[in-house]
Amino acid sequence: MPHLTRSALWSLEEYAERRPAFRQEVMAHKRRRTVHLGPNVTLLFEDETTVRYQVQEMLRIERTFEAAGIQDELDVYNPLIPDGRNLKATMLIEYPDPQERATRLQALRGIERTVWIQVEGHVPVVAIADEDLERENDTKTSSVHFLRFELSEAMAAALKGGAALGMGINHPAYTIALDEIAPETQLALVSDLK
């Protein structure tokens, strides 16, 4: 499984110098890896670059420079890096109004288990959600979930060969289907596959 190591990270001092340019690069990178499923759900497909940025930011914010603290951050975020046969995404449920958000998060319980992707000519793949910890309770779901989509060898080959990639959600309170995502996004995601 690909992962970041301490030796691949910049020190706090070096990151402070590199941060403005790296942040700009990562924001452009994230735009190519983002899929909006309707007006209120966004999937950000993670990779080594997005995870590196998140780890560097956490170390910066927390002013962490001890080896154990750095390793703790790596242990939290490394599982978000795809391993060559899957795609991994952070799912954000976004409602700007706090009252509407509270109501909608109640109605959307279980939504994370209804997100799917589909390689043209293949059956849909439903997300495996929140493997690190439960993010929903008896009354509501969380506004952030972590998803993994496992692809067969045939699906990966089809995507690399140019097959369209669709995505959607089949939840009673939020249903959407995209027959295909933007070409630049698909190209970015295909680069995650072996």
mmCIF file with all atom_site columns, C-alpha atoms in Angstrom, residues 74-75 92 139:
data_model
loop_
_atom_site.group_PDB
_atom_site.id
_atom_site.type_symbol
_atom_site.label_atom_id
_atom_site.label_alt_id
_atom_site.label_comp_id
_atom_site.label_asym_id
_atom_site.label_entity_id
_atom_site.label_seq_id
_atom_site.pdbx_PDB_ins_code
_atom_site.Cartn_x
_atom_site.Cartn_y
_atom_site.Cartn_z
_atom_site.occupancy
_atom_site.B_iso_or_equiv
_atom_site.pdbx_formal_charge
_atom_site.auth_seq_id
_atom_site.auth_comp_id
_atom_site.auth_asym_id
_atom_site.auth_atom_id
_atom_site.pdbx_PDB_model_num
ATOM 1 C CA . LEU A 1 74  ? 0.863   9.791  9.085  1.00 0.00 ? 74  LEU A CA 1
ATOM 2 C CA . ASP A 1 75  ? -0.989  6.845  10.639 1.00 0.00 ? 75  ASP A CA 1
ATOM 3 C CA . LEU A 1 92  ? -18.621 16.456 2.277  1.00 0.00 ? 92  LEU A CA 1
ATOM 4 C CA . THR A 1 139 ? -30.304 10.540 15.018 1.00 0.00 ? 139 THR A CA 1
#
